[in-house]
Structures are given as structure tokens and as C-alpha cells.
mmCIF file of C-alpha atoms in Angstrom:
data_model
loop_
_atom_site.group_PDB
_atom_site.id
_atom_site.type_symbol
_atom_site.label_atom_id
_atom_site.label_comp_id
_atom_site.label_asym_id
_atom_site.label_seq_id
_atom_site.Cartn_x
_atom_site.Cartn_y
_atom_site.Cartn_z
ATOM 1 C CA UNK A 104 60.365 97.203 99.977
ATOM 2 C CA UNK A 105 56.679 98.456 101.249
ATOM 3 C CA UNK A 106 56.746 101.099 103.154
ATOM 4 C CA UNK A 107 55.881 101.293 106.786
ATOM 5 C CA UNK A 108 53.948 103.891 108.668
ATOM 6 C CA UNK A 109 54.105 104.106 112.800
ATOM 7 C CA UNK A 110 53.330 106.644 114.827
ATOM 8 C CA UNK A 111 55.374 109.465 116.074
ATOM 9 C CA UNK A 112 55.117 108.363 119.931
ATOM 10 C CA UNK A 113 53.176 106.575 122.207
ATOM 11 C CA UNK A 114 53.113 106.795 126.175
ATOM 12 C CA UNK A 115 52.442 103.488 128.829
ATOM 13 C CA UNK A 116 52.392 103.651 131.979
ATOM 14 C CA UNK A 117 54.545 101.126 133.922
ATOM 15 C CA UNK A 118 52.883 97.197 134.486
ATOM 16 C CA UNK A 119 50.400 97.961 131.561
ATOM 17 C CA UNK A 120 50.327 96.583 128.371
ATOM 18 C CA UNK A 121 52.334 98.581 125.603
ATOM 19 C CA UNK A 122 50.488 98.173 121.717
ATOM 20 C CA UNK A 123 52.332 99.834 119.111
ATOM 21 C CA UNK A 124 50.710 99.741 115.906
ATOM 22 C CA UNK A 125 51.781 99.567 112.027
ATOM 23 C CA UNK A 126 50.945 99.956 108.894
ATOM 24 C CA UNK A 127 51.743 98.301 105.918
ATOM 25 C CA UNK A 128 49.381 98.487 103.357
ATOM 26 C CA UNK A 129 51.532 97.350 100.408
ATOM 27 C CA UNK A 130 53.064 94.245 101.673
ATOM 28 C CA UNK A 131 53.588 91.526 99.232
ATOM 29 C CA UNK A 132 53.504 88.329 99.962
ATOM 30 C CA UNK A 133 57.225 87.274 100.419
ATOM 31 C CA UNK A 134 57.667 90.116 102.935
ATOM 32 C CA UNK A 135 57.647 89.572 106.479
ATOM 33 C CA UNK A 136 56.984 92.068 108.946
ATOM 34 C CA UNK A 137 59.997 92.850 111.688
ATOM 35 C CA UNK A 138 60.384 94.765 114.849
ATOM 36 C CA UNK A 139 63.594 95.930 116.068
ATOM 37 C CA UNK A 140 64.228 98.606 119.088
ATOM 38 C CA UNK A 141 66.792 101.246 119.906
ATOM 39 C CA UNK A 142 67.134 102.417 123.291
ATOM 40 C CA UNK A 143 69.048 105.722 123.775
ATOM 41 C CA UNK A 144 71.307 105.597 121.012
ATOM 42 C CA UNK A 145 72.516 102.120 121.686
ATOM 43 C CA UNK A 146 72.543 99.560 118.726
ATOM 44 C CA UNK A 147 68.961 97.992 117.822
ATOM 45 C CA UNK A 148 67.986 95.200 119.038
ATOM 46 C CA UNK A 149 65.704 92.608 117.472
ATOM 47 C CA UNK A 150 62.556 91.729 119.132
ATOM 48 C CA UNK A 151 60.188 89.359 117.126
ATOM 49 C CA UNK A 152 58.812 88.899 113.493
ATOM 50 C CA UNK A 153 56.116 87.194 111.328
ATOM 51 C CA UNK A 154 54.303 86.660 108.296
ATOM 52 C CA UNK A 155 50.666 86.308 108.986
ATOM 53 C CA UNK A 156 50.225 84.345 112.055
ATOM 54 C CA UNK A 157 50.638 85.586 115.238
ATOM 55 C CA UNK A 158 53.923 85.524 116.367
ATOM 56 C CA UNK A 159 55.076 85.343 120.874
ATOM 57 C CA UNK A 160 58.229 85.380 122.386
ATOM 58 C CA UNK A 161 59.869 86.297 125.694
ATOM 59 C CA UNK A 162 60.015 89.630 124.848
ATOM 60 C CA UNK A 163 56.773 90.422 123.235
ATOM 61 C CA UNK A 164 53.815 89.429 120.924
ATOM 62 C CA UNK A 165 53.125 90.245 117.374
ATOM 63 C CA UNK A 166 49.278 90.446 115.656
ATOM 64 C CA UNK A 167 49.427 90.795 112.116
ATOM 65 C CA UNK A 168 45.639 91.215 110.588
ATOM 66 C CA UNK A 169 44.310 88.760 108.106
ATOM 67 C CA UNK A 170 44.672 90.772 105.421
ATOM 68 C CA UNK A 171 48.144 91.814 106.442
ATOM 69 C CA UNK A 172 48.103 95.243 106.096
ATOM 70 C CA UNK A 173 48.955 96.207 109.394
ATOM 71 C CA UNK A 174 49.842 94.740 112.543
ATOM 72 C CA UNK A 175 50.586 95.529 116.109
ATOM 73 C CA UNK A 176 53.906 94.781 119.113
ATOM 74 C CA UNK A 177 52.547 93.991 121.923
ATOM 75 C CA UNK A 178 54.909 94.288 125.340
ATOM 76 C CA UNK A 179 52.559 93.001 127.664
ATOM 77 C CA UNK A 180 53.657 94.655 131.181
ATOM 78 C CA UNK A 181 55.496 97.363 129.888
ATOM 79 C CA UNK A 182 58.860 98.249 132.509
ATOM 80 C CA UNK A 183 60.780 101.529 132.270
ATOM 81 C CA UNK A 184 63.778 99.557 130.832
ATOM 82 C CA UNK A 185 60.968 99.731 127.286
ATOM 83 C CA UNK A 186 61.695 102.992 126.483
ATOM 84 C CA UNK A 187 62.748 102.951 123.358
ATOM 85 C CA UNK A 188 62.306 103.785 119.687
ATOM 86 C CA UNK A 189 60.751 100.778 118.163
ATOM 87 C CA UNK A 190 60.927 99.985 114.127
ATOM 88 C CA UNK A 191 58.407 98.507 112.502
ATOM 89 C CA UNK A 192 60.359 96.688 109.384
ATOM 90 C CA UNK A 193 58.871 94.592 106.305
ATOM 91 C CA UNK A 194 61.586 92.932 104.355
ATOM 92 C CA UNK A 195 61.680 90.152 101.568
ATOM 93 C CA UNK A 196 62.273 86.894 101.440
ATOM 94 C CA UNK A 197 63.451 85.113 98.455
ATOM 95 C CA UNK A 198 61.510 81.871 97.011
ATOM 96 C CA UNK A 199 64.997 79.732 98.130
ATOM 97 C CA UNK A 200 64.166 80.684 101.279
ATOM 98 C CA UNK A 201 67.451 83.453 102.207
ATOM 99 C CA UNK A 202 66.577 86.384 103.168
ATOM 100 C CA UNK A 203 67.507 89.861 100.992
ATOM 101 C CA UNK A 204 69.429 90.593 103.717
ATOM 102 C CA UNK A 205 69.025 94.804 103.886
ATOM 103 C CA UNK A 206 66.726 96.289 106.790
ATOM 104 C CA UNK A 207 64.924 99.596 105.760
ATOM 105 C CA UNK A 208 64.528 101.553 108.840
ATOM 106 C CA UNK A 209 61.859 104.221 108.941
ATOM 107 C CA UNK A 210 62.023 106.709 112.008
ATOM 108 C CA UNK A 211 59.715 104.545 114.602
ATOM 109 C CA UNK A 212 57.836 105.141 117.328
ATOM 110 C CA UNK A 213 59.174 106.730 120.387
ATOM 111 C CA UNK A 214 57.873 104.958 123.110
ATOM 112 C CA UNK A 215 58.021 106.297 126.661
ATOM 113 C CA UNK A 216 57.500 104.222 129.919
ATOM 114 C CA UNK A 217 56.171 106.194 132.846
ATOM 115 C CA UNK A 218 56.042 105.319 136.577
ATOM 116 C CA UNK B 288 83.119 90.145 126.022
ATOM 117 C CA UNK B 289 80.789 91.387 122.873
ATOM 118 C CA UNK B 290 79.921 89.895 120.160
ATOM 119 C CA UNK B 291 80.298 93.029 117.722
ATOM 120 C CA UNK B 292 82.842 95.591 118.457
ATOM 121 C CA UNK B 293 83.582 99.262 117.239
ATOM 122 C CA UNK B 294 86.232 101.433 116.865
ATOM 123 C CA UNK B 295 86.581 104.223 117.619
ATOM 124 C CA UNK B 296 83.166 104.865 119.737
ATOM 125 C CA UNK B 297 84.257 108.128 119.607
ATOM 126 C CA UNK B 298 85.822 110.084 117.008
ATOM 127 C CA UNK B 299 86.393 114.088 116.011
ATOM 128 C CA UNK B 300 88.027 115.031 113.097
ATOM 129 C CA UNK B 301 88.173 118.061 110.792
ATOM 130 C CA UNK B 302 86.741 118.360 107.140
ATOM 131 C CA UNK B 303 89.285 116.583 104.494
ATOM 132 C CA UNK B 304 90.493 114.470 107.031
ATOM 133 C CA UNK B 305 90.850 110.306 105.639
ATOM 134 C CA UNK B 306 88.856 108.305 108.671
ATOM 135 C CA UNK B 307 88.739 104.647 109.269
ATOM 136 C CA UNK B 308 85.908 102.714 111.210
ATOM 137 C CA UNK B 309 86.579 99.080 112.242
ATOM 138 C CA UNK B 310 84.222 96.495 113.081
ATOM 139 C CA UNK B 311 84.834 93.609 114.572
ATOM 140 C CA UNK B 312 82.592 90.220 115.077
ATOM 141 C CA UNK B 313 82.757 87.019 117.160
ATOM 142 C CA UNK B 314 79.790 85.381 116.027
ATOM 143 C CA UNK B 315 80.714 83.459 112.597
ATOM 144 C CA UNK B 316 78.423 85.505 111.013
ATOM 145 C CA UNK B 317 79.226 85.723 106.791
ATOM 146 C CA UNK B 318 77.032 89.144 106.723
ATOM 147 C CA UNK B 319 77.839 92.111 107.510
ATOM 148 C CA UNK B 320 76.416 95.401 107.236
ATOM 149 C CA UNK B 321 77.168 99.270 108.205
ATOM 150 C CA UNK B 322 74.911 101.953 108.443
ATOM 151 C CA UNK B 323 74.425 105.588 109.741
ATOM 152 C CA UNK B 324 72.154 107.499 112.120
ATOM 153 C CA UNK B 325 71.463 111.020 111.699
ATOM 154 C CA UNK B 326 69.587 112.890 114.880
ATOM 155 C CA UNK B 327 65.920 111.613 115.021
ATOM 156 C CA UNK B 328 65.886 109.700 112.041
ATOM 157 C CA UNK B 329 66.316 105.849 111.321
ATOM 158 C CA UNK B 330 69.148 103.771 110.180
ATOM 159 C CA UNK B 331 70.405 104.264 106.560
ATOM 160 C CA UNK B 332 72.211 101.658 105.081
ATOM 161 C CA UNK B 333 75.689 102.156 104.040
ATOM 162 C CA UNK B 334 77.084 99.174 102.421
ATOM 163 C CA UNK B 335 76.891 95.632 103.247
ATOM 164 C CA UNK B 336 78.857 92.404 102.603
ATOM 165 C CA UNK B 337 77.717 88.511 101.832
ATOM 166 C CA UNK B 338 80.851 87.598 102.419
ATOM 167 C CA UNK B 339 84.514 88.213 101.812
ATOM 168 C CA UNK B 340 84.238 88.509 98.281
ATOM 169 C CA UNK B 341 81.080 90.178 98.180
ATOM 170 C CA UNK B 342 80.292 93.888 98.579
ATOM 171 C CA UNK B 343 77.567 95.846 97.794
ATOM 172 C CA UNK B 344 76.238 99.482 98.026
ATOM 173 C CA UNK B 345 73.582 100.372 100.259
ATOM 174 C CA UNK B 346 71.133 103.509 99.728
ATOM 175 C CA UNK B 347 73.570 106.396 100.570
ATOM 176 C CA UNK B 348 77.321 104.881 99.537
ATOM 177 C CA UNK B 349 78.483 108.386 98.035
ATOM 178 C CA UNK B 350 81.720 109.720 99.758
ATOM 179 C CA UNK B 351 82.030 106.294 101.751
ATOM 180 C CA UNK B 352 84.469 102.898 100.889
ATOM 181 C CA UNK B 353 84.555 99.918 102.686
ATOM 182 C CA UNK B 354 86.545 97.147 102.586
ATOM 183 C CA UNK B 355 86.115 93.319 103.948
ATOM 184 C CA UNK B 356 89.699 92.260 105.148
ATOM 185 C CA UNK B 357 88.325 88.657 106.701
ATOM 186 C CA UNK B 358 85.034 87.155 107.463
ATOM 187 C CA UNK B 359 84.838 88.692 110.535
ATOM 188 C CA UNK B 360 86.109 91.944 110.136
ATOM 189 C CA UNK B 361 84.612 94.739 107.860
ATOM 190 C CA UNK B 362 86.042 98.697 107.676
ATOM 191 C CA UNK B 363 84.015 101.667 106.765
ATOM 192 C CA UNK B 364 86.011 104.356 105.438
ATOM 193 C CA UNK B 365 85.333 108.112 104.944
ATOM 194 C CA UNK B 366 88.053 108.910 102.065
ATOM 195 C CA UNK B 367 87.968 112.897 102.861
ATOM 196 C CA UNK B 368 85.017 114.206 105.717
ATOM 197 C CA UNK B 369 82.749 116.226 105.368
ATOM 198 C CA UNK B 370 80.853 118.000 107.849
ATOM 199 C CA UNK B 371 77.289 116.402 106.974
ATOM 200 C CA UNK B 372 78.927 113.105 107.374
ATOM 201 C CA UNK B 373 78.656 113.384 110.945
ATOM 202 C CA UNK B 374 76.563 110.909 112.894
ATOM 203 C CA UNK B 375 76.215 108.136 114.561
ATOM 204 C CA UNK B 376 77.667 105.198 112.810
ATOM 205 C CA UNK B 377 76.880 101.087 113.427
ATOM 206 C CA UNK B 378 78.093 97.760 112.167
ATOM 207 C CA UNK B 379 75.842 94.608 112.341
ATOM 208 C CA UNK B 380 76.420 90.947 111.090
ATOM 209 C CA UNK B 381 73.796 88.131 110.427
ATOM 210 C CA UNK B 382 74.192 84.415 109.332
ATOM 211 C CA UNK B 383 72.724 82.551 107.490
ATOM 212 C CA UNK B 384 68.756 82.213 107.626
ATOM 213 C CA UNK B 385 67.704 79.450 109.183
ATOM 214 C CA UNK B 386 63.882 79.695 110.064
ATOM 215 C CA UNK B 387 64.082 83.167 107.964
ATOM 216 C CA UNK B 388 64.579 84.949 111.318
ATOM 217 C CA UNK B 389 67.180 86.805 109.362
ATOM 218 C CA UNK B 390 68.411 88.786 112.569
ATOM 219 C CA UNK B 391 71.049 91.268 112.388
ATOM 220 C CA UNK B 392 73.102 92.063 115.301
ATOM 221 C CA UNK B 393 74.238 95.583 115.966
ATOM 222 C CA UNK B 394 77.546 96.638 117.554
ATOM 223 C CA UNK B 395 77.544 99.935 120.206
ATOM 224 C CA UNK B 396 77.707 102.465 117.318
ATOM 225 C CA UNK B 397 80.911 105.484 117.010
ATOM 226 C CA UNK B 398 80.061 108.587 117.303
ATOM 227 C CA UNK B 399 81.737 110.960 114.368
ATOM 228 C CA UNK B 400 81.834 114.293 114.675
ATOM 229 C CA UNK B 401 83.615 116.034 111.126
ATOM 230 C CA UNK B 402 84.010 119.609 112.272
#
């Protein structure tokens, strides 16, 4: 599985925009880039994924670049509740179209929300 | 009620001691997986399980056993603790991967203490 890199931390001040970027400069092309969350030792908890489009949903927005090598989460008005680790994850996909199944976690990026 | 259970959440135990962790799912799901947490690090995976019949090592599986006693139930098993075994432990289950979202959900973790 590539490898991701993320940085340590990150701080956002409440009502702003959160970006949380990763790298992935050995992707392949049958792996598809994931991000999960883990808020104070609770379980993780998926939030979006993609493969080279851009990728919303009702809890954030993911940019991958053209050349896929890295890519960013976007929480667009960041709450206190966001405070979190967040886990950037690529994983494969088989040509029948089932996924491998495993999740490689790195250690994330510890995001803190501030008033 | 949720949809992936653990027990214990907590557990202490001494060093030799035979320890059982149960997981428990409500969502159909064939998949499941367990994994452990060590202090500031990510989620290693443990084993993981296709389905009944199916059971596979994960990345660290020495000094662990698990076994799948129904589709929706899947027990890790420390045979005799050790002290560096201690961590934060969680199940998760996925189905199959429709629209490759290939999302795994995670129970609330047990915390295992192997003194």
C-alpha cells in the first residue's frame, strides 16, 4: 500500500475553514485515497474518499491534485466537536471491483478546534 | 442501541493471564476486522475475517488468536498477556462494496491493561 505522509498537527479556529493536507506520492492507480477520524480515543469514523475527482459530502470535501500525489480534507466551518486525529488512508481496489479490505493507518494529524 | 459492540470496554489483567475480547455486530456486515492502538500511534491491524470461514492475519498477529463463531460475531483472544500487549483494542465490520466506499465501522474500543 503507498504510504501516506500528514502532518503532525494543525490548529483552526472555530467557523473557519479546516484544510488538512496529504501526501501520497506513490499512489497507483487502483488506490483510492480515504479519510477517517478519531476523536478522543473513540472508534474512527469515516468521513469521505476518492480517486481523482473531487469528492463532497455532508461532512466535508476532498481535492485530490491531477496528478494524484497528494490531496487535501476540507471541513469547511470547522466546530469544536472537529477535534480530532484525522487519517489520511490510500487503499486498493481490485480490477472486480471489491475492495482489499485492510486499512493502513499511519499516525494522522491532530487537529485542534479553538474558540 | 449500537451497531458494533465490545466487551469488556475495560479490562486489567496480570501477565500469563488467557483473555477473551468479544465483538459483536448488528449490521449484516460479512467483514470483520480487529485491530490495536498503542498511545499516539495509529491503528494496527490484528486479524480480519471475509467471512465465517475465512480468517486471515493482519500485520502484528504474533501472541494473538481469533476465532469467527457466526457472521456477526468475531473474538480476539490473547492466549497468555503480556505486558506490551496493552492498549487500546477495536473491532470493525464492512459489507460488501458497493460504489467501492468500502467503509469500515468501528465499535467503542476496550481498554487492556496486562500488568
Amino acid at each position: 500500500d503507498a504510504k501516506t505522509t500528514q502532518p503532525p498537527s494543525m490548529d483552526c479556529a472555530e467557523g473557519r475553514a479546516a484544510n488538512l493536507p496529504c501526501n501520497h506520492s506513490t499512489i497507483s492507480g487502483n488506490e483510492y485515497v480515504y479519510w477517517y477520524r478519531q476523536i478522543h480515543s473513540q472508534g474512527p469514523q469515516y468521513i469521505i474518499h476518492g480517486l481523482k475527482n473531487n469528492e463532497t459530502n455532508e461532512m466535508a470535501s476532498l481535492i485530490i491534485t491531477e496528478d494524484r500525489k497528494s490531496s487535501t480534507l476540507i471541513l469547511p466551518h470547522a466546530t469544536l466537536r472537529d477535534t480530532a486525529v484525522y487519517y489520511c488512508i490510500v487503499r486498493p481496489f481490485n480490477a472486480g471491483g471489491t475492495s482489499y479490505g485492510k486499512l493502513t493507518f499511519g499516525q494522522g494529524t491532530i487537529l485542534t478546534v479553538h474558540p | 442501541d449500537a451497531d458494533v459492540t465490545q466487551t469488556p470496554r475495560n479490562r486489567i489483567t496480570k501477565t500469563g493471564k488467557r483473555i477473551m475480547l468479544e465483538c459483536s455486530q448488528t449490521k449484516g456486515h460479512d467483514r470483520m476486522y480487529w485491530y490495536r492502538q498503542d498511545p499516539g500511534l495509529g491503528l494496527r491491524l490484528i486479524y480480519y475475517s471475509f467471512d465465517v470461514k475465512d480468517i486471515n492475519k493482519g500485520e502484528i498477529s504474533d501472541g494473538y488468536s481469533v476465532s469467527r463463531q457466526a457472521q456477526a460475531k468475531f473474538s480476539l483472544s490473547l492466549e497468555s498477556a503480556i505486558p506490551n500487549q496493552t492498549a487500546l483494542y477495536f473491532c470493525a465490520t464492512s459489507g460488501e462494496d458497493r460504489g467501492r466506499r468500502g467503509e469500515q465501522f468501528f465499535g467503542p474500543g476496550t481498554r487492556l491493561t496486562v500488568l
